[in-house]
Amino acid sequence: MSTVEMEVFSNTQLLILVLLMFIGGEVFTSMVELQIRRFNLRRIIRNTERKLDSSSTGIINPSSSPPNSLEHIELGIVVTGVDSPARLKYNSIKLLSFVVMGYLLIINFVGVALVSVYLTLVSSARNVLKKKGLKLFTFSLFTVVSTFANCGFVPTNENMMVFSKNSGLLLILIPQVLLGNTLFPPFLRFSIWFLGKFVKKVGPSSDYLLTKIEEIGYPHLLPGLHSSLLVGTVVGFVAVQFTLFCSMEWDSVALSGLSSYEKVVGALFESVNSRHSGETIVDLSTIASAILVLFVVMM
């Protein structure tokens, strides 16, 4: 929601908003949490190793040392060794933090690149930006980051209504909406599995992440069954909304002037966004009350 017209913001102000949306997104904040947990776990392991090192250097004659000192050292090796559970957990959390960071950066980078290329090649979309005095890169960056973070802001006063006929742009943004929200856990699990499958170095850490979900304690890392059910739920809800929206709004004022293909893409865009970022290509005041109720239920 916005209380001011988006076009009053300068280019610098829009970039500041981009930064705020980026660091306020769920994926970014969860990544920061992982980094803090990794730092704390590393500190604990190093402190334990340091204590064990100081204990071992103080032992001159094993027979004169306390009876359990050697056992304590051996136990410490079990706890802090290269292949120890503590080390494995640390390496797994380290891998997870890098996977989440890579996921965040790659999805946003690819999104910005695709939107920029589209705006460069399609004159109708590019002309909209020229009329509104928006820079192509700023618009691409702002829209992709906002969509991925599910903020719903677009640097135009009409949201995405001015791009209702630009089906290619809408199709680029739809995956951004889903990958930054409900499909993040399934794709995160797939990314971890993929790395473990083809990068042998991270195989043990990948297996640990996929099997020790509760020990990792990362809310977006779900078991395989839950991830599959989540994908099915997302597809099912979108399909229901898409079907009802098309059946009730196909010949309505909201979609007037659009071709059949543009209506299909527009309906899909609305169906996906109603449960996530809230971007729209239609004037919500013109659609049927039943569809508004459907949107409320799905939200």
mmCIF file of N, CA and C in Angstrom, residues 64-197:
data_model
loop_
_atom_site.group_PDB
_atom_site.id
_atom_site.type_symbol
_atom_site.label_atom_id
_atom_site.label_comp_id
_atom_site.label_asym_id
_atom_site.label_seq_id
_atom_site.Cartn_x
_atom_site.Cartn_y
_atom_site.Cartn_z
ATOM 1 N N SER A 64 50.538 -38.672 35.869
ATOM 2 C CA SER A 64 50.327 -37.682 36.918
ATOM 3 C C SER A 64 49.119 -36.813 36.677
ATOM 4 N N SER A 65 48.507 -36.953 35.520
ATOM 5 C CA SER A 65 47.329 -36.144 35.186
ATOM 6 C C SER A 65 46.095 -36.783 35.775
ATOM 7 N N PRO A 66 45.007 -36.021 35.918
ATOM 8 C CA PRO A 66 43.754 -36.580 36.426
ATOM 9 C C PRO A 66 43.320 -37.745 35.567
ATOM 10 N N PRO A 67 42.644 -38.716 36.146
ATOM 11 C CA PRO A 67 42.277 -39.936 35.432
ATOM 12 C C PRO A 67 41.451 -39.680 34.180
ATOM 13 N N ASN A 68 40.662 -38.631 34.198
ATOM 14 C CA ASN A 68 39.746 -38.421 33.061
ATOM 15 C C ASN A 68 40.248 -37.382 32.079
ATOM 16 N N SER A 69 41.496 -36.905 32.207
ATOM 17 C CA SER A 69 41.969 -35.844 31.332
ATOM 18 C C SER A 69 42.118 -36.314 29.896
ATOM 19 N N LEU A 70 42.698 -37.544 29.731
ATOM 20 C CA LEU A 70 42.862 -38.062 28.379
ATOM 21 C C LEU A 70 41.503 -38.349 27.754
ATOM 22 N N GLU A 71 40.571 -38.835 28.581
ATOM 23 C CA GLU A 71 39.229 -39.084 28.073
ATOM 24 C C GLU A 71 38.576 -37.773 27.662
ATOM 25 N N HIS A 72 38.836 -36.713 28.443
ATOM 26 C CA HIS A 72 38.286 -35.395 28.111
ATOM 27 C C HIS A 72 38.824 -34.891 26.782
ATOM 28 N N ILE A 73 40.154 -35.117 26.579
ATOM 29 C CA ILE A 73 40.760 -34.697 25.309
ATOM 30 C C ILE A 73 40.169 -35.487 24.149
ATOM 31 N N GLU A 74 40.019 -36.789 24.349
ATOM 32 C CA GLU A 74 39.443 -37.609 23.284
ATOM 33 C C GLU A 74 38.008 -37.190 22.990
ATOM 34 N N LEU A 75 37.265 -36.877 24.066
ATOM 35 C CA LEU A 75 35.894 -36.410 23.876
ATOM 36 C C LEU A 75 35.884 -35.096 23.122
ATOM 37 N N GLY A 76 36.862 -34.237 23.425
ATOM 38 C CA GLY A 76 36.947 -32.966 22.728
ATOM 39 C C GLY A 76 37.227 -33.156 21.260
ATOM 40 N N ILE A 77 38.078 -34.150 20.940
ATOM 41 C CA ILE A 77 38.357 -34.437 19.528
ATOM 42 C C ILE A 77 37.086 -34.885 18.817
ATOM 43 N N VAL A 78 36.271 -35.660 19.525
ATOM 44 C CA VAL A 78 35.009 -36.101 18.941
ATOM 45 C C VAL A 78 34.093 -34.921 18.669
ATOM 46 N N VAL A 79 34.119 -33.957 19.614
ATOM 47 C CA VAL A 79 33.211 -32.819 19.497
ATOM 48 C C VAL A 79 33.687 -31.817 18.462
ATOM 49 N N THR A 80 35.005 -31.612 18.358
ATOM 50 C CA THR A 80 35.510 -30.521 17.537
ATOM 51 C C THR A 80 36.377 -30.966 16.383
ATOM 52 N N GLY A 81 36.523 -32.260 16.153
ATOM 53 C CA GLY A 81 37.344 -32.716 15.042
ATOM 54 C C GLY A 81 36.757 -32.368 13.694
ATOM 55 N N VAL A 82 37.542 -32.628 12.647
ATOM 56 C CA VAL A 82 37.117 -32.268 11.291
ATOM 57 C C VAL A 82 35.813 -32.957 10.916
ATOM 58 N N ASP A 83 35.669 -34.220 11.287
ATOM 59 C CA ASP A 83 34.480 -34.991 10.927
ATOM 60 C C ASP A 83 33.486 -35.095 12.085
ATOM 61 N N SER A 84 33.625 -34.257 13.095
ATOM 62 C CA SER A 84 32.757 -34.333 14.265
ATOM 63 C C SER A 84 31.365 -33.800 13.940
ATOM 64 N N PRO A 85 30.352 -34.179 14.735
ATOM 65 C CA PRO A 85 28.999 -33.660 14.521
ATOM 66 C C PRO A 85 28.924 -32.137 14.592
ATOM 67 N N ALA A 86 29.699 -31.550 15.523
ATOM 68 C CA ALA A 86 29.678 -30.091 15.654
ATOM 69 C C ALA A 86 30.225 -29.422 14.398
ATOM 70 N N ARG A 87 31.338 -29.961 13.889
ATOM 71 C CA ARG A 87 31.929 -29.416 12.669
ATOM 72 C C ARG A 87 31.000 -29.609 11.472
ATOM 73 N N LEU A 88 30.373 -30.779 11.412
ATOM 74 C CA LEU A 88 29.463 -31.062 10.306
ATOM 75 C C LEU A 88 28.270 -30.115 10.335
ATOM 76 N N LYS A 89 27.753 -29.858 11.523
ATOM 77 C CA LYS A 89 26.638 -28.928 11.644
ATOM 78 C C LYS A 89 27.057 -27.519 11.241
ATOM 79 N N TYR A 90 28.270 -27.125 11.673
ATOM 80 C CA TYR A 90 28.774 -25.803 11.296
ATOM 81 C C TYR A 90 28.935 -25.683 9.784
ATOM 82 N N ASN A 91 29.545 -26.686 9.167
ATOM 83 C CA ASN A 91 29.735 -26.658 7.718
ATOM 84 C C ASN A 91 28.392 -26.665 6.979
ATOM 85 N N SER A 92 27.413 -27.359 7.547
ATOM 86 C CA SER A 92 26.095 -27.416 6.918
ATOM 87 C C SER A 92 25.404 -26.061 6.979
ATOM 88 N N ILE A 93 25.457 -25.421 8.136
ATOM 89 C CA ILE A 93 24.867 -24.083 8.263
ATOM 90 C C ILE A 93 25.610 -23.082 7.380
ATOM 91 N N LYS A 94 26.928 -23.257 7.285
ATOM 92 C CA LYS A 94 27.718 -22.401 6.395
ATOM 93 C C LYS A 94 27.273 -22.573 4.951
ATOM 94 N N LEU A 95 27.092 -23.819 4.520
ATOM 95 C CA LEU A 95 26.613 -24.087 3.164
ATOM 96 C C LEU A 95 25.226 -23.495 2.961
ATOM 97 N N LEU A 96 24.346 -23.681 3.931
ATOM 98 C CA LEU A 96 22.981 -23.161 3.814
ATOM 99 C C LEU A 96 22.978 -21.646 3.684
ATOM 100 N N SER A 97 23.807 -20.970 4.463
ATOM 101 C CA SER A 97 23.857 -19.504 4.396
ATOM 102 C C SER A 97 24.329 -19.029 3.032
ATOM 103 N N PHE A 98 25.305 -19.738 2.445
ATOM 104 C CA PHE A 98 25.791 -19.355 1.122
ATOM 105 C C PHE A 98 24.764 -19.682 0.032
ATOM 106 N N VAL A 99 24.041 -20.780 0.213
ATOM 107 C CA VAL A 99 22.998 -21.128 -0.759
ATOM 108 C C VAL A 99 21.899 -20.075 -0.751
ATOM 109 N N VAL A 100 21.474 -19.662 0.428
ATOM 110 C CA VAL A 100 20.432 -18.640 0.534
ATOM 111 C C VAL A 100 20.913 -17.320 -0.057
ATOM 112 N N MET A 101 22.160 -16.956 0.225
ATOM 113 C CA MET A 101 22.698 -15.713 -0.323
ATOM 114 C C MET A 101 22.793 -15.790 -1.848
ATOM 115 N N GLY A 102 23.283 -16.926 -2.354
ATOM 116 C CA GLY A 102 23.356 -17.098 -3.801
ATOM 117 C C GLY A 102 21.985 -17.077 -4.446
ATOM 118 N N TYR A 103 21.019 -17.726 -3.810
ATOM 119 C CA TYR A 103 19.637 -17.738 -4.305
ATOM 120 C C TYR A 103 19.095 -16.313 -4.403
ATOM 121 N N LEU A 104 19.302 -15.550 -3.343
ATOM 122 C CA LEU A 104 18.819 -14.165 -3.299
ATOM 123 C C LEU A 104 19.428 -13.321 -4.403
ATOM 124 N N LEU A 105 20.740 -13.412 -4.558
ATOM 125 C CA LEU A 105 21.434 -12.574 -5.537
ATOM 126 C C LEU A 105 21.144 -13.018 -6.968
ATOM 127 N N ILE A 106 21.145 -14.314 -7.205
ATOM 128 C CA ILE A 106 20.948 -14.817 -8.577
ATOM 129 C C ILE A 106 19.540 -14.521 -9.078
ATOM 130 N N ILE A 107 18.530 -14.793 -8.252
ATOM 131 C CA ILE A 107 17.149 -14.559 -8.674
ATOM 132 C C ILE A 107 16.922 -13.085 -8.980
ATOM 133 N N ASN A 108 17.429 -12.216 -8.113
ATOM 134 C CA ASN A 108 17.257 -10.778 -8.352
ATOM 135 C C ASN A 108 18.056 -10.311 -9.563
ATOM 136 N N PHE A 109 19.277 -10.820 -9.712
ATOM 137 C CA PHE A 109 20.103 -10.411 -10.858
ATOM 138 C C PHE A 109 19.474 -10.846 -12.175
ATOM 139 N N VAL A 110 19.031 -12.103 -12.224
ATOM 140 C CA VAL A 110 18.397 -12.599 -13.454
ATOM 141 C C VAL A 110 17.122 -11.814 -13.753
ATOM 142 N N GLY A 111 16.348 -11.516 -12.712
ATOM 143 C CA GLY A 111 15.122 -10.752 -12.896
ATOM 144 C C GLY A 111 15.381 -9.367 -13.457
ATOM 145 N N VAL A 112 16.357 -8.671 -12.873
ATOM 146 C CA VAL A 112 16.702 -7.325 -13.350
ATOM 147 C C VAL A 112 17.204 -7.377 -14.789
ATOM 148 N N ALA A 113 18.018 -8.372 -15.092
ATOM 149 C CA ALA A 113 18.551 -8.507 -16.453
ATOM 150 C C ALA A 113 17.433 -8.752 -17.463
ATOM 151 N N LEU A 114 16.513 -9.650 -17.135
ATOM 152 C CA LEU A 114 15.422 -9.968 -18.058
ATOM 153 C C LEU A 114 14.489 -8.780 -18.261
ATOM 154 N N VAL A 115 14.154 -8.085 -17.175
ATOM 155 C CA VAL A 115 13.277 -6.916 -17.303
ATOM 156 C C VAL A 115 13.966 -5.822 -18.118
ATOM 157 N N SER A 116 15.251 -5.621 -17.879
ATOM 158 C CA SER A 116 15.997 -4.595 -18.625
ATOM 159 C C SER A 116 16.043 -4.922 -20.116
ATOM 160 N N VAL A 117 16.294 -6.183 -20.436
ATOM 161 C CA VAL A 117 16.330 -6.596 -21.842
ATOM 162 C C VAL A 117 14.960 -6.411 -22.481
ATOM 163 N N TYR A 118 13.916 -6.789 -21.762
ATOM 164 C CA TYR A 118 12.557 -6.647 -22.299
ATOM 165 C C TYR A 118 12.232 -5.179 -22.585
ATOM 166 N N LEU A 119 12.528 -4.316 -21.631
ATOM 167 C CA LEU A 119 12.235 -2.893 -21.813
ATOM 168 C C LEU A 119 13.062 -2.289 -22.943
ATOM 169 N N THR A 120 14.257 -2.806 -23.135
ATOM 170 C CA THR A 120 15.109 -2.319 -24.215
ATOM 171 C C THR A 120 14.567 -2.723 -25.578
ATOM 172 N N LEU A 121 14.012 -3.933 -25.665
ATOM 173 C CA LEU A 121 13.550 -4.465 -26.949
ATOM 174 C C LEU A 121 12.117 -4.081 -27.295
ATOM 175 N N VAL A 122 11.281 -3.860 -26.305
ATOM 176 C CA VAL A 122 9.853 -3.573 -26.538
ATOM 177 C C VAL A 122 9.616 -2.080 -26.386
ATOM 178 N N SER A 123 9.320 -1.434 -27.490
ATOM 179 C CA SER A 123 9.197 0.024 -27.495
ATOM 180 C C SER A 123 7.995 0.515 -26.696
ATOM 181 N N SER A 124 6.889 -0.239 -26.711
ATOM 182 C CA SER A 124 5.687 0.220 -26.001
ATOM 183 C C SER A 124 5.949 0.340 -24.502
ATOM 184 N N ALA A 125 6.658 -0.621 -23.932
ATOM 185 C CA ALA A 125 6.994 -0.559 -22.511
ATOM 186 C C ALA A 125 8.039 0.520 -22.243
ATOM 187 N N ARG A 126 8.988 0.630 -23.144
ATOM 188 C CA ARG A 126 10.040 1.648 -22.972
ATOM 189 C C ARG A 126 9.462 3.058 -23.060
ATOM 190 N N ASN A 127 8.481 3.257 -23.913
ATOM 191 C CA ASN A 127 7.866 4.583 -24.063
ATOM 192 C C ASN A 127 7.124 5.011 -22.801
ATOM 193 N N VAL A 128 6.564 4.046 -22.081
ATOM 194 C CA VAL A 128 5.889 4.369 -20.820
ATOM 195 C C VAL A 128 6.880 4.991 -19.843
ATOM 196 N N LEU A 129 8.077 4.415 -19.776
ATOM 197 C CA LEU A 129 9.095 4.939 -18.867
ATOM 198 C C LEU A 129 9.548 6.332 -19.299
ATOM 199 N N LYS A 130 9.671 6.532 -20.602
ATOM 200 C CA LYS A 130 10.088 7.848 -21.095
ATOM 201 C C LYS A 130 9.062 8.919 -20.749
ATOM 202 N N LYS A 131 7.794 8.592 -20.910
ATOM 203 C CA LYS A 131 6.733 9.562 -20.608
ATOM 204 C C LYS A 131 6.713 9.923 -19.121
ATOM 205 N N LYS A 132 7.068 8.975 -18.293
ATOM 206 C CA LYS A 132 7.025 9.209 -16.856
ATOM 207 C C LYS A 132 8.369 9.650 -16.293
ATOM 208 N N GLY A 133 9.380 9.754 -17.152
ATOM 209 C CA GLY A 133 10.689 10.213 -16.708
ATOM 210 C C GLY A 133 11.421 9.227 -15.811
ATOM 211 N N LEU A 134 11.181 7.931 -16.018
ATOM 212 C CA LEU A 134 11.827 6.894 -15.217
ATOM 213 C C LEU A 134 13.009 6.299 -15.974
ATOM 214 N N LYS A 135 14.102 6.084 -15.268
ATOM 215 C CA LYS A 135 15.253 5.435 -15.876
ATOM 216 C C LYS A 135 15.017 3.936 -15.980
ATOM 217 N N LEU A 136 15.469 3.371 -17.085
ATOM 218 C CA LEU A 136 15.204 1.963 -17.361
ATOM 219 C C LEU A 136 15.787 1.063 -16.268
ATOM 220 N N PHE A 137 17.032 1.274 -15.910
ATOM 221 C CA PHE A 137 17.658 0.402 -14.916
ATOM 222 C C PHE A 137 16.999 0.562 -13.548
ATOM 223 N N THR A 138 16.689 1.794 -13.177
ATOM 224 C CA THR A 138 16.054 2.032 -11.880
ATOM 225 C C THR A 138 14.700 1.353 -11.819
ATOM 226 N N PHE A 139 13.926 1.454 -12.890
ATOM 227 C CA PHE A 139 12.620 0.794 -12.918
ATOM 228 C C PHE A 139 12.781 -0.721 -12.810
ATOM 229 N N SER A 140 13.721 -1.271 -13.550
ATOM 230 C CA SER A 140 13.936 -2.721 -13.532
ATOM 231 C C SER A 140 14.343 -3.187 -12.136
ATOM 232 N N LEU A 141 15.310 -2.496 -11.547
ATOM 233 C CA LEU A 141 15.802 -2.873 -10.223
ATOM 234 C C LEU A 141 14.706 -2.729 -9.172
ATOM 235 N N PHE A 142 14.013 -1.614 -9.201
ATOM 236 C CA PHE A 142 12.959 -1.348 -8.214
ATOM 237 C C PHE A 142 11.849 -2.385 -8.315
ATOM 238 N N THR A 143 11.377 -2.635 -9.512
ATOM 239 C CA THR A 143 10.247 -3.546 -9.696
ATOM 240 C C THR A 143 10.600 -4.973 -9.320
ATOM 241 N N VAL A 144 11.778 -5.441 -9.717
ATOM 242 C CA VAL A 144 12.180 -6.819 -9.423
ATOM 243 C C VAL A 144 12.391 -7.011 -7.928
ATOM 244 N N VAL A 145 13.107 -6.097 -7.282
ATOM 245 C CA VAL A 145 13.349 -6.217 -5.839
ATOM 246 C C VAL A 145 12.032 -6.152 -5.072
ATOM 247 N N SER A 146 11.165 -5.224 -5.456
ATOM 248 C CA SER A 146 9.864 -5.100 -4.795
ATOM 249 C C SER A 146 9.022 -6.350 -4.984
ATOM 250 N N THR A 147 9.041 -6.899 -6.186
ATOM 251 C CA THR A 147 8.260 -8.099 -6.476
ATOM 252 C C THR A 147 8.799 -9.302 -5.720
ATOM 253 N N PHE A 148 10.111 -9.478 -5.715
ATOM 254 C CA PHE A 148 10.721 -10.611 -5.024
ATOM 255 C C PHE A 148 10.496 -10.525 -3.517
ATOM 256 N N ALA A 149 10.590 -9.304 -2.972
ATOM 257 C CA ALA A 149 10.376 -9.111 -1.534
ATOM 258 C C ALA A 149 8.901 -9.038 -1.178
ATOM 259 N N ASN A 150 8.028 -9.126 -2.190
ATOM 260 C CA ASN A 150 6.575 -9.089 -2.003
ATOM 261 C C ASN A 150 6.108 -7.799 -1.350
ATOM 262 N N CYS A 151 6.730 -6.672 -1.749
ATOM 263 C CA CYS A 151 6.304 -5.363 -1.252
ATOM 264 C C CYS A 151 5.130 -4.808 -2.057
ATOM 265 N N GLY A 152 5.098 -5.107 -3.355
ATOM 266 C CA GLY A 152 3.992 -4.662 -4.185
ATOM 267 C C GLY A 152 4.124 -3.251 -4.730
ATOM 268 N N PHE A 153 5.262 -2.585 -4.468
ATOM 269 C CA PHE A 153 5.463 -1.232 -4.980
ATOM 270 C C PHE A 153 5.981 -1.270 -6.417
ATOM 271 N N VAL A 154 5.470 -0.354 -7.231
ATOM 272 C CA VAL A 154 5.959 -0.158 -8.597
ATOM 273 C C VAL A 154 6.132 1.352 -8.777
ATOM 274 N N PRO A 155 7.209 1.822 -9.387
ATOM 275 C CA PRO A 155 7.459 3.263 -9.481
ATOM 276 C C PRO A 155 6.574 3.998 -10.489
ATOM 277 N N THR A 156 5.344 3.558 -10.636
ATOM 278 C CA THR A 156 4.345 4.262 -11.455
ATOM 279 C C THR A 156 3.097 4.462 -10.608
ATOM 280 N N ASN A 157 2.364 5.529 -10.869
ATOM 281 C CA ASN A 157 1.159 5.809 -10.091
ATOM 282 C C ASN A 157 0.076 4.768 -10.312
ATOM 283 N N GLU A 158 0.082 4.122 -11.472
ATOM 284 C CA GLU A 158 -0.969 3.160 -11.822
ATOM 285 C C GLU A 158 -0.573 1.717 -11.530
ATOM 286 N N ASN A 159 0.500 1.535 -10.741
ATOM 287 C CA ASN A 159 1.006 0.195 -10.486
ATOM 288 C C ASN A 159 1.354 -0.451 -11.833
ATOM 289 N N MET A 160 0.898 -1.678 -12.112
ATOM 290 C CA MET A 160 1.237 -2.355 -13.363
ATOM 291 C C MET A 160 0.154 -2.212 -14.428
ATOM 292 N N MET A 161 -0.849 -1.370 -14.179
ATOM 293 C CA MET A 161 -1.943 -1.222 -15.153
ATOM 294 C C MET A 161 -1.450 -0.662 -16.483
ATOM 295 N N VAL A 162 -0.422 0.168 -16.443
ATOM 296 C CA VAL A 162 0.108 0.743 -17.685
ATOM 297 C C VAL A 162 0.858 -0.297 -18.516
ATOM 298 N N PHE A 163 1.114 -1.461 -17.924
ATOM 299 C CA PHE A 163 1.805 -2.543 -18.643
ATOM 300 C C PHE A 163 0.894 -3.752 -18.853
ATOM 301 N N SER A 164 -0.407 -3.531 -18.841
ATOM 302 C CA SER A 164 -1.353 -4.642 -18.976
ATOM 303 C C SER A 164 -1.229 -5.364 -20.311
ATOM 304 N N LYS A 165 -0.771 -4.644 -21.332
ATOM 305 C CA LYS A 165 -0.610 -5.253 -22.653
ATOM 306 C C LYS A 165 0.779 -5.838 -22.865
ATOM 307 N N ASN A 166 1.674 -5.627 -21.936
ATOM 308 C CA ASN A 166 3.044 -6.148 -22.032
ATOM 309 C C ASN A 166 3.128 -7.506 -21.332
ATOM 310 N N SER A 167 2.608 -8.511 -21.996
ATOM 311 C CA SER A 167 2.522 -9.842 -21.399
ATOM 312 C C SER A 167 3.894 -10.419 -21.059
ATOM 313 N N GLY A 168 4.889 -10.117 -21.872
ATOM 314 C CA GLY A 168 6.242 -10.621 -21.607
ATOM 315 C C GLY A 168 6.769 -10.130 -20.275
ATOM 316 N N LEU A 169 6.541 -8.865 -19.963
ATOM 317 C CA LEU A 169 6.989 -8.305 -18.695
ATOM 318 C C LEU A 169 6.269 -8.980 -17.526
ATOM 319 N N LEU A 170 4.978 -9.213 -17.684
ATOM 320 C CA LEU A 170 4.207 -9.873 -16.621
ATOM 321 C C LEU A 170 4.705 -11.295 -16.386
ATOM 322 N N LEU A 171 5.029 -11.998 -17.463
ATOM 323 C CA LEU A 171 5.525 -13.374 -17.334
ATOM 324 C C LEU A 171 6.892 -13.418 -16.661
ATOM 325 N N ILE A 172 7.690 -12.371 -16.826
ATOM 326 C CA ILE A 172 8.986 -12.309 -16.151
ATOM 327 C C ILE A 172 8.800 -12.110 -14.656
ATOM 328 N N LEU A 173 7.808 -11.316 -14.286
ATOM 329 C CA LEU A 173 7.609 -10.975 -12.877
ATOM 330 C C LEU A 173 6.900 -12.070 -12.088
ATOM 331 N N ILE A 174 6.099 -12.887 -12.747
ATOM 332 C CA ILE A 174 5.354 -13.938 -12.039
ATOM 333 C C ILE A 174 6.282 -14.881 -11.267
ATOM 334 N N PRO A 175 7.352 -15.408 -11.878
ATOM 335 C CA PRO A 175 8.265 -16.261 -11.094
ATOM 336 C C PRO A 175 8.920 -15.524 -9.932
ATOM 337 N N GLN A 176 9.192 -14.232 -10.106
ATOM 338 C CA GLN A 176 9.787 -13.457 -9.022
ATOM 339 C C GLN A 176 8.871 -13.422 -7.802
ATOM 340 N N VAL A 177 7.575 -13.299 -8.061
ATOM 341 C CA VAL A 177 6.601 -13.275 -6.961
ATOM 342 C C VAL A 177 6.651 -14.578 -6.177
ATOM 343 N N LEU A 178 6.631 -15.691 -6.891
ATOM 344 C CA LEU A 178 6.560 -17.004 -6.251
ATOM 345 C C LEU A 178 7.887 -17.405 -5.606
ATOM 346 N N LEU A 179 8.992 -17.134 -6.285
ATOM 347 C CA LEU A 179 10.303 -17.549 -5.768
ATOM 348 C C LEU A 179 10.702 -16.774 -4.514
ATOM 349 N N GLY A 180 10.140 -15.590 -4.345
ATOM 350 C CA GLY A 180 10.440 -14.808 -3.153
ATOM 351 C C GLY A 180 9.493 -15.078 -2.005
ATOM 352 N N ASN A 181 8.523 -15.968 -2.217
ATOM 353 C CA ASN A 181 7.534 -16.222 -1.175
ATOM 354 C C ASN A 181 7.292 -17.717 -0.991
ATOM 355 N N THR A 182 6.165 -18.221 -1.457
ATOM 356 C CA THR A 182 5.753 -19.588 -1.123
ATOM 357 C C THR A 182 6.621 -20.662 -1.768
ATOM 358 N N LEU A 183 7.241 -20.380 -2.897
ATOM 359 C CA LEU A 183 8.077 -21.396 -3.542
ATOM 360 C C LEU A 183 9.536 -21.313 -3.124
ATOM 361 N N PHE A 184 9.848 -20.433 -2.201
ATOM 362 C CA PHE A 184 11.228 -20.345 -1.712
ATOM 363 C C PHE A 184 11.677 -21.632 -1.023
ATOM 364 N N PRO A 185 10.903 -22.194 -0.089
ATOM 365 C CA PRO A 185 11.346 -23.449 0.557
ATOM 366 C C PRO A 185 11.569 -24.615 -0.405
ATOM 367 N N PRO A 186 10.643 -24.889 -1.349
ATOM 368 C CA PRO A 186 10.906 -26.003 -2.273
ATOM 369 C C PRO A 186 12.143 -25.786 -3.135
ATOM 370 N N PHE A 187 12.330 -24.569 -3.641
ATOM 371 C CA PHE A 187 13.487 -24.309 -4.493
ATOM 372 C C PHE A 187 14.775 -24.263 -3.682
ATOM 373 N N LEU A 188 14.689 -23.883 -2.421
ATOM 374 C CA LEU A 188 15.866 -23.937 -1.563
ATOM 375 C C LEU A 188 16.293 -25.384 -1.360
ATOM 376 N N ARG A 189 15.342 -26.249 -1.084
ATOM 377 C CA ARG A 189 15.653 -27.667 -0.912
ATOM 378 C C ARG A 189 16.207 -28.257 -2.199
ATOM 379 N N PHE A 190 15.641 -27.883 -3.333
ATOM 380 C CA PHE A 190 16.137 -28.376 -4.616
ATOM 381 C C PHE A 190 17.569 -27.896 -4.862
ATOM 382 N N SER A 191 17.865 -26.656 -4.517
ATOM 383 C CA SER A 191 19.217 -26.110 -4.713
ATOM 384 C C SER A 191 20.238 -26.872 -3.880
ATOM 385 N N ILE A 192 19.874 -27.183 -2.625
ATOM 386 C CA ILE A 192 20.774 -27.932 -1.755
ATOM 387 C C ILE A 192 20.995 -29.337 -2.305
ATOM 388 N N TRP A 193 19.904 -29.979 -2.739
ATOM 389 C CA TRP A 193 20.029 -31.321 -3.321
ATOM 390 C C TRP A 193 20.896 -31.293 -4.574
ATOM 391 N N PHE A 194 20.715 -30.295 -5.423
ATOM 392 C CA PHE A 194 21.471 -30.178 -6.672
ATOM 393 C C PHE A 194 22.958 -30.026 -6.388
ATOM 394 N N LEU A 195 23.303 -29.173 -5.420
ATOM 395 C CA LEU A 195 24.714 -28.982 -5.080
ATOM 396 C C LEU A 195 25.317 -30.264 -4.523
ATOM 397 N N GLY A 196 24.569 -30.952 -3.669
ATOM 398 C CA GLY A 196 25.076 -32.199 -3.110
ATOM 399 C C GLY A 196 25.243 -33.284 -4.150
ATOM 400 N N LYS A 197 24.417 -33.239 -5.173
ATOM 401 C CA LYS A 197 24.463 -34.250 -6.228
ATOM 402 C C LYS A 197 25.653 -34.057 -7.149
#
